[in-house]
Short mmCIF file of C-alpha atoms in Angstrom, two decimals:
data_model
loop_
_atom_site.label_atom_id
_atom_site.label_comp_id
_atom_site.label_asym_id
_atom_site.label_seq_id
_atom_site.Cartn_x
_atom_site.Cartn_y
_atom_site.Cartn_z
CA UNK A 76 -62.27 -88.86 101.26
CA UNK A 77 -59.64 -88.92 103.80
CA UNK A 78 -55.89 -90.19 103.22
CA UNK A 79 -55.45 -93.53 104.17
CA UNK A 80 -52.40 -94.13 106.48
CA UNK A 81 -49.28 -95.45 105.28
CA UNK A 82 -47.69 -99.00 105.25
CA UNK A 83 -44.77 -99.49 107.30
CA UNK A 84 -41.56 -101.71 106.21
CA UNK A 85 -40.73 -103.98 109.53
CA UNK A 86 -36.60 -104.24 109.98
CA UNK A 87 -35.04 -105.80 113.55
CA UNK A 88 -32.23 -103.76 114.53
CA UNK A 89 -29.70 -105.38 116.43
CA UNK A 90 -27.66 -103.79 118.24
CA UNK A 91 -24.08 -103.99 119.36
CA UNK A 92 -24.46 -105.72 122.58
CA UNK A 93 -26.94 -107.76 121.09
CA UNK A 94 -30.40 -106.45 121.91
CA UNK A 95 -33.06 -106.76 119.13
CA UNK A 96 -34.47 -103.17 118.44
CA UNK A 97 -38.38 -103.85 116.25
CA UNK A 98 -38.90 -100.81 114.11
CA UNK A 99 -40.95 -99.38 111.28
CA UNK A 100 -40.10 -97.38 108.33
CA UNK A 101 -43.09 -95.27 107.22
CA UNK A 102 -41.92 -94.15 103.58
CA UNK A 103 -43.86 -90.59 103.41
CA UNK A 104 -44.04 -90.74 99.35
CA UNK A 105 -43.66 -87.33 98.79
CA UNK A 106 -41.83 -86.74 95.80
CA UNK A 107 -39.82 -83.52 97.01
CA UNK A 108 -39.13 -85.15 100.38
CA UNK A 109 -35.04 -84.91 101.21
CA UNK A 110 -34.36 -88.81 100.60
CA UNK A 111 -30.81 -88.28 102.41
CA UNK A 112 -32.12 -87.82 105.52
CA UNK A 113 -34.65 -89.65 108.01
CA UNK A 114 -36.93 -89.18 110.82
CA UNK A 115 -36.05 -91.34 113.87
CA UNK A 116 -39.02 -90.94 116.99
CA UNK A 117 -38.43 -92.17 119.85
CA UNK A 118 -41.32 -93.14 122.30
CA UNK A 119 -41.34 -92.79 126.55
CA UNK A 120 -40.88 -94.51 129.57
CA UNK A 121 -43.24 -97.64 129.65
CA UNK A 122 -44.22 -96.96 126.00
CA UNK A 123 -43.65 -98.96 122.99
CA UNK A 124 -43.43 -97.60 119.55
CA UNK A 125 -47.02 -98.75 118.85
CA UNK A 126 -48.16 -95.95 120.64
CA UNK A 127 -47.20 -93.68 118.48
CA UNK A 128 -48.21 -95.11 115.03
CA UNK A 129 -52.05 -94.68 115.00
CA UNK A 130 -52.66 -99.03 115.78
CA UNK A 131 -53.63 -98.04 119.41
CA UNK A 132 -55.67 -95.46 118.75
CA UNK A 133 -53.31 -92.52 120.45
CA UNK A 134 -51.24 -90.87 118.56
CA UNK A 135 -50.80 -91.46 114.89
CA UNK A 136 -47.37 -90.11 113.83
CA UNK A 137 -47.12 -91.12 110.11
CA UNK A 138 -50.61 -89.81 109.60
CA UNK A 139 -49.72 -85.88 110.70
CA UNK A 140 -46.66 -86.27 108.56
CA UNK A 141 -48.38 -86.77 105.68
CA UNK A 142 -49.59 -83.60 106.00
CA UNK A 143 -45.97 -82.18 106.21
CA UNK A 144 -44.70 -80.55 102.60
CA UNK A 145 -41.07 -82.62 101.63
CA UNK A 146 -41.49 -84.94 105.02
CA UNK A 147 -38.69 -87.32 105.74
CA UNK A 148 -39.25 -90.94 105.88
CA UNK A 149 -40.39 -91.74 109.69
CA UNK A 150 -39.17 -94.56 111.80
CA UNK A 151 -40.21 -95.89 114.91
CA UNK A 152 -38.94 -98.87 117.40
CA UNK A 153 -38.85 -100.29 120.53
CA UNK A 154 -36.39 -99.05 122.81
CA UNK A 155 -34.72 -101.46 124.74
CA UNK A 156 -36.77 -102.57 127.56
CA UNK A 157 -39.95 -101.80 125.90
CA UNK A 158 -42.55 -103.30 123.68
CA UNK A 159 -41.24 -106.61 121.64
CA UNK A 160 -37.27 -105.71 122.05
CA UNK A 161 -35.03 -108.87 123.95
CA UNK A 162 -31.34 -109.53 124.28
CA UNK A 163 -31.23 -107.13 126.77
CA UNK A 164 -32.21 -108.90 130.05
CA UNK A 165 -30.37 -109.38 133.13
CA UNK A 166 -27.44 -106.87 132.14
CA UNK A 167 -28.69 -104.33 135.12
CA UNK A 168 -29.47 -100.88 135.30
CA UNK A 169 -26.95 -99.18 133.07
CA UNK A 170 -28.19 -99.82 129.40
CA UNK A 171 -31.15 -97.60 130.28
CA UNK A 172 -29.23 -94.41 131.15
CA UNK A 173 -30.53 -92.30 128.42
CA UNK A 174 -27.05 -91.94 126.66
CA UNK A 175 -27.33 -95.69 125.71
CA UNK A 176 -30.70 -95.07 124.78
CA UNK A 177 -29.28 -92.67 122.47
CA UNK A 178 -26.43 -95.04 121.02
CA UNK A 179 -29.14 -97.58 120.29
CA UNK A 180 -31.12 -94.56 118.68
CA UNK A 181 -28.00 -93.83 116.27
CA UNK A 182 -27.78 -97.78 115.43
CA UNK A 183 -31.32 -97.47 114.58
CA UNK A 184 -31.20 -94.81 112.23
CA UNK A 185 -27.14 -96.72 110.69
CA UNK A 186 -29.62 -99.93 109.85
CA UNK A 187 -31.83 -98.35 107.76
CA UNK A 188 -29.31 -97.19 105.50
CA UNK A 189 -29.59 -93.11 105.78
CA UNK A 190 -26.34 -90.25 106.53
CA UNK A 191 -28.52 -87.93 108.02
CA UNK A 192 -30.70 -88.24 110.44
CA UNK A 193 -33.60 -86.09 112.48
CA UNK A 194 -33.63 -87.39 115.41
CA UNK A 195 -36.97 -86.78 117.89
CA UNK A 196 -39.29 -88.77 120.63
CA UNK A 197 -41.15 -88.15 123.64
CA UNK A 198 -39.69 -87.87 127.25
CA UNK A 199 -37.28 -90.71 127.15
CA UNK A 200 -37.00 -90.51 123.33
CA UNK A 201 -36.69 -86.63 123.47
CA UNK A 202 -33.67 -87.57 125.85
CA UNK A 203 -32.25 -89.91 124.12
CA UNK A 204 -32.38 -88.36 120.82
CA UNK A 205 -30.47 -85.27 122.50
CA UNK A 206 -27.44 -87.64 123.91
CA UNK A 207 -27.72 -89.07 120.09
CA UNK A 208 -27.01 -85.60 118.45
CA UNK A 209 -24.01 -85.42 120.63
CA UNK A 210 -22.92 -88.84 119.99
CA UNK A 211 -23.46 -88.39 116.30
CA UNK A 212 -23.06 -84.16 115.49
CA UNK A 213 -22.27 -84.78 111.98
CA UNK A 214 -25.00 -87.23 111.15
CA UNK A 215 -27.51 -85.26 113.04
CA UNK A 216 -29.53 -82.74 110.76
CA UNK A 217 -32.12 -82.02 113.24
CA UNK A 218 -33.93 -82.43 116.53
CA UNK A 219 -37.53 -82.76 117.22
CA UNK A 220 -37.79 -82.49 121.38
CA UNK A 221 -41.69 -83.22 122.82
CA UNK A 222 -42.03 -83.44 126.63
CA UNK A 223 -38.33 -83.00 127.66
CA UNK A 224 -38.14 -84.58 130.67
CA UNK A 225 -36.44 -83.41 134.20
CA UNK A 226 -32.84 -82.35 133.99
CA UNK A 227 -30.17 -81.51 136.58
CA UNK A 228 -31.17 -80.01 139.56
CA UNK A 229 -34.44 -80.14 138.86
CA UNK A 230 -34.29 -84.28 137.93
CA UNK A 231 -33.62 -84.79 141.64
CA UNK A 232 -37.48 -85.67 142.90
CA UNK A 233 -38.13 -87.41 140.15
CA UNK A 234 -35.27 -89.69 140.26
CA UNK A 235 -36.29 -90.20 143.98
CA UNK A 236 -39.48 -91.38 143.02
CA UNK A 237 -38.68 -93.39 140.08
CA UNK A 238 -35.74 -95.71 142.44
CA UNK A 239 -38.89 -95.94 144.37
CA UNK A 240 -40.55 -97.64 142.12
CA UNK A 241 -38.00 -99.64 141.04
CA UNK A 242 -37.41 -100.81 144.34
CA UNK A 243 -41.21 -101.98 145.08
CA UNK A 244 -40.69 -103.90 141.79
CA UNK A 245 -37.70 -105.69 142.59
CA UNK A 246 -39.17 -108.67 144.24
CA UNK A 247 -42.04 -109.10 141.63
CA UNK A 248 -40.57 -107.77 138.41
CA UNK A 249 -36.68 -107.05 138.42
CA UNK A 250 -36.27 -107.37 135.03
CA UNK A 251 -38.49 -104.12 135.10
CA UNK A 252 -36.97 -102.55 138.01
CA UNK A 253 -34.07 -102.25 136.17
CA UNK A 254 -35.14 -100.14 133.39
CA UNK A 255 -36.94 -97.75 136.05
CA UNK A 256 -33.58 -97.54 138.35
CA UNK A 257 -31.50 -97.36 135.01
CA UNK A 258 -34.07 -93.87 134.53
CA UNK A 259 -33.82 -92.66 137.69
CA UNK A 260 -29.47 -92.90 136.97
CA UNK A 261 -30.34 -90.99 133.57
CA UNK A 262 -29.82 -87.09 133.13
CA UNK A 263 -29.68 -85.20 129.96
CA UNK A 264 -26.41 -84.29 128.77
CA UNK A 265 -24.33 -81.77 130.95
CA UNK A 266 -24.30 -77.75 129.82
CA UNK A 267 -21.24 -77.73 128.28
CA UNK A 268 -21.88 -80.60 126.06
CA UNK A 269 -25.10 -79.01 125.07
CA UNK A 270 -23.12 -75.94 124.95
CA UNK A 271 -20.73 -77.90 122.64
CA UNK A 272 -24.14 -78.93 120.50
CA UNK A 273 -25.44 -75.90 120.18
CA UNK A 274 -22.46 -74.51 118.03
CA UNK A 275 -23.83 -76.78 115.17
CA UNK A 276 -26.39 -74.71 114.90
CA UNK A 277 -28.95 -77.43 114.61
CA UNK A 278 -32.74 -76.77 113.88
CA UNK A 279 -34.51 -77.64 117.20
CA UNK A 280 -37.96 -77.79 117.74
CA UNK A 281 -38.67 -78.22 121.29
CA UNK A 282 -42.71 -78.41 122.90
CA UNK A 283 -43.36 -78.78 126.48
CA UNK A 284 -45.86 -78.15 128.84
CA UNK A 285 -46.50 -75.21 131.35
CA UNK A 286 -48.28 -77.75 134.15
CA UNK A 287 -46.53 -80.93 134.31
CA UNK A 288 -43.73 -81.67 136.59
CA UNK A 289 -42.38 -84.61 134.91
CA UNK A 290 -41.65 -82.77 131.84
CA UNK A 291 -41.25 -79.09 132.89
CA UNK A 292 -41.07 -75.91 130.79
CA UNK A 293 -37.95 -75.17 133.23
CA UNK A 294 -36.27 -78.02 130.74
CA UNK A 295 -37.74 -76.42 127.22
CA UNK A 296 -36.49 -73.26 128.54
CA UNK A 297 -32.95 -73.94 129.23
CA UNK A 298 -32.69 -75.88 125.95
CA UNK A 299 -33.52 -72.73 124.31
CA UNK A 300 -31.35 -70.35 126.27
CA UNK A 301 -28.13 -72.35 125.42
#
């Protein structure tokens, strides 16, 4: 028959500013797994962590690891801004620049009590999980990159069209304009602090796409040339 899909262990994280963080702790049971380090997945822009945990009927995260030989414990949260998480409104723009995205990715991973951490997500949470490595080098055993988003250069029609947004929300929804200006201010971290990262050596796994222009190839690419 087929393998049921985990039970998760549901921990707030609060951050330091404040903001309650919901996440899940998938333990993967496998006996050889490395039970120093853990899996921290962040989701994308507009998503909550439900998404990626097989109760919407997407994408079912602690089911495919299952399959994985010596996987890692998985977590998954709300980002701030997203899904069930509070504290956080009314601050502005700012807290959703992907490096404090990152930070509250690191203080994620602190709460549930682990030294080492791989640190993934999608888009946002591919993003954010890069500014955590360089936040946190030593902690960071790993990174797990899906649909790296715009960067540099390249980030500069899609932060046009994201402040965009954010400004037709404003008069209906500026709690949510905020987090889509505070993405449109984001960028990943600069080439010499990836430069910087990539002297660690870390193992990377990065998958994008060849046709979409929010999370281009040009960004996989670049990742793997430094």
């Amino acid at each position: 028959g087929s393998v049921p899909s985990p039970k998760a262990v549901a921990k707030t994280v609060r951050a330091f500013d404040g903001t309650c963080l919901p996440s899940k702790r998938w333990n993967s049971g496998k006996p050889d797994r490395d039970c120093s380090a853990i899996f921290v997945f962040g989701h994308g822009l507009t998503e909550r962590a439900s998404v990626w945990d097989g109760s919407e009927n997407q994408h079912n995260l602690p089911k495919v690891l299952q399959s994985v030989p010596a996987a890692p414990d998985l977590i998954l949260y709300d980002a701030r801004g997203h899904g069930k998480s509070s504290g956080w409104e009314g601050v502005g723009p700012d807290q959703f620049h992907w490096r404090c995205l990152g930070s509250d990715m690191l203080q994620v991973a602190s709460a549930h009590g682990s030294n080492g951490f791989i640190l993934g997500g999608c888009s946002m949470g591919a993003a954010s999980a890069l500014w955590a490595a360089l936040l946190s080098p030593r902690s960071t055993k790993g990174l797990v990159l899906f649909m790296v988003p715009t960067m540099w250069e390249v980030r500069q029609a899609r932060r046009k069209a994201l402040a965009e947004r954010a400004e037709a929300m404003q008069a209906t929804d500026p709690t949510a304009a905020d987090v889509f200006l505070g993405a449109a201010l984001a960028d990943l971290p600069s080439r010499a602090e990836i430069e910087s990262l990539s002297k660690l050596q870390l193992p990377m796994l990065v998958v994008n796409s060849r046709d979409d222009p929010v999370h281009p190839a040009s960004s996989a690419e670049v990742l793997a040339e430094i």
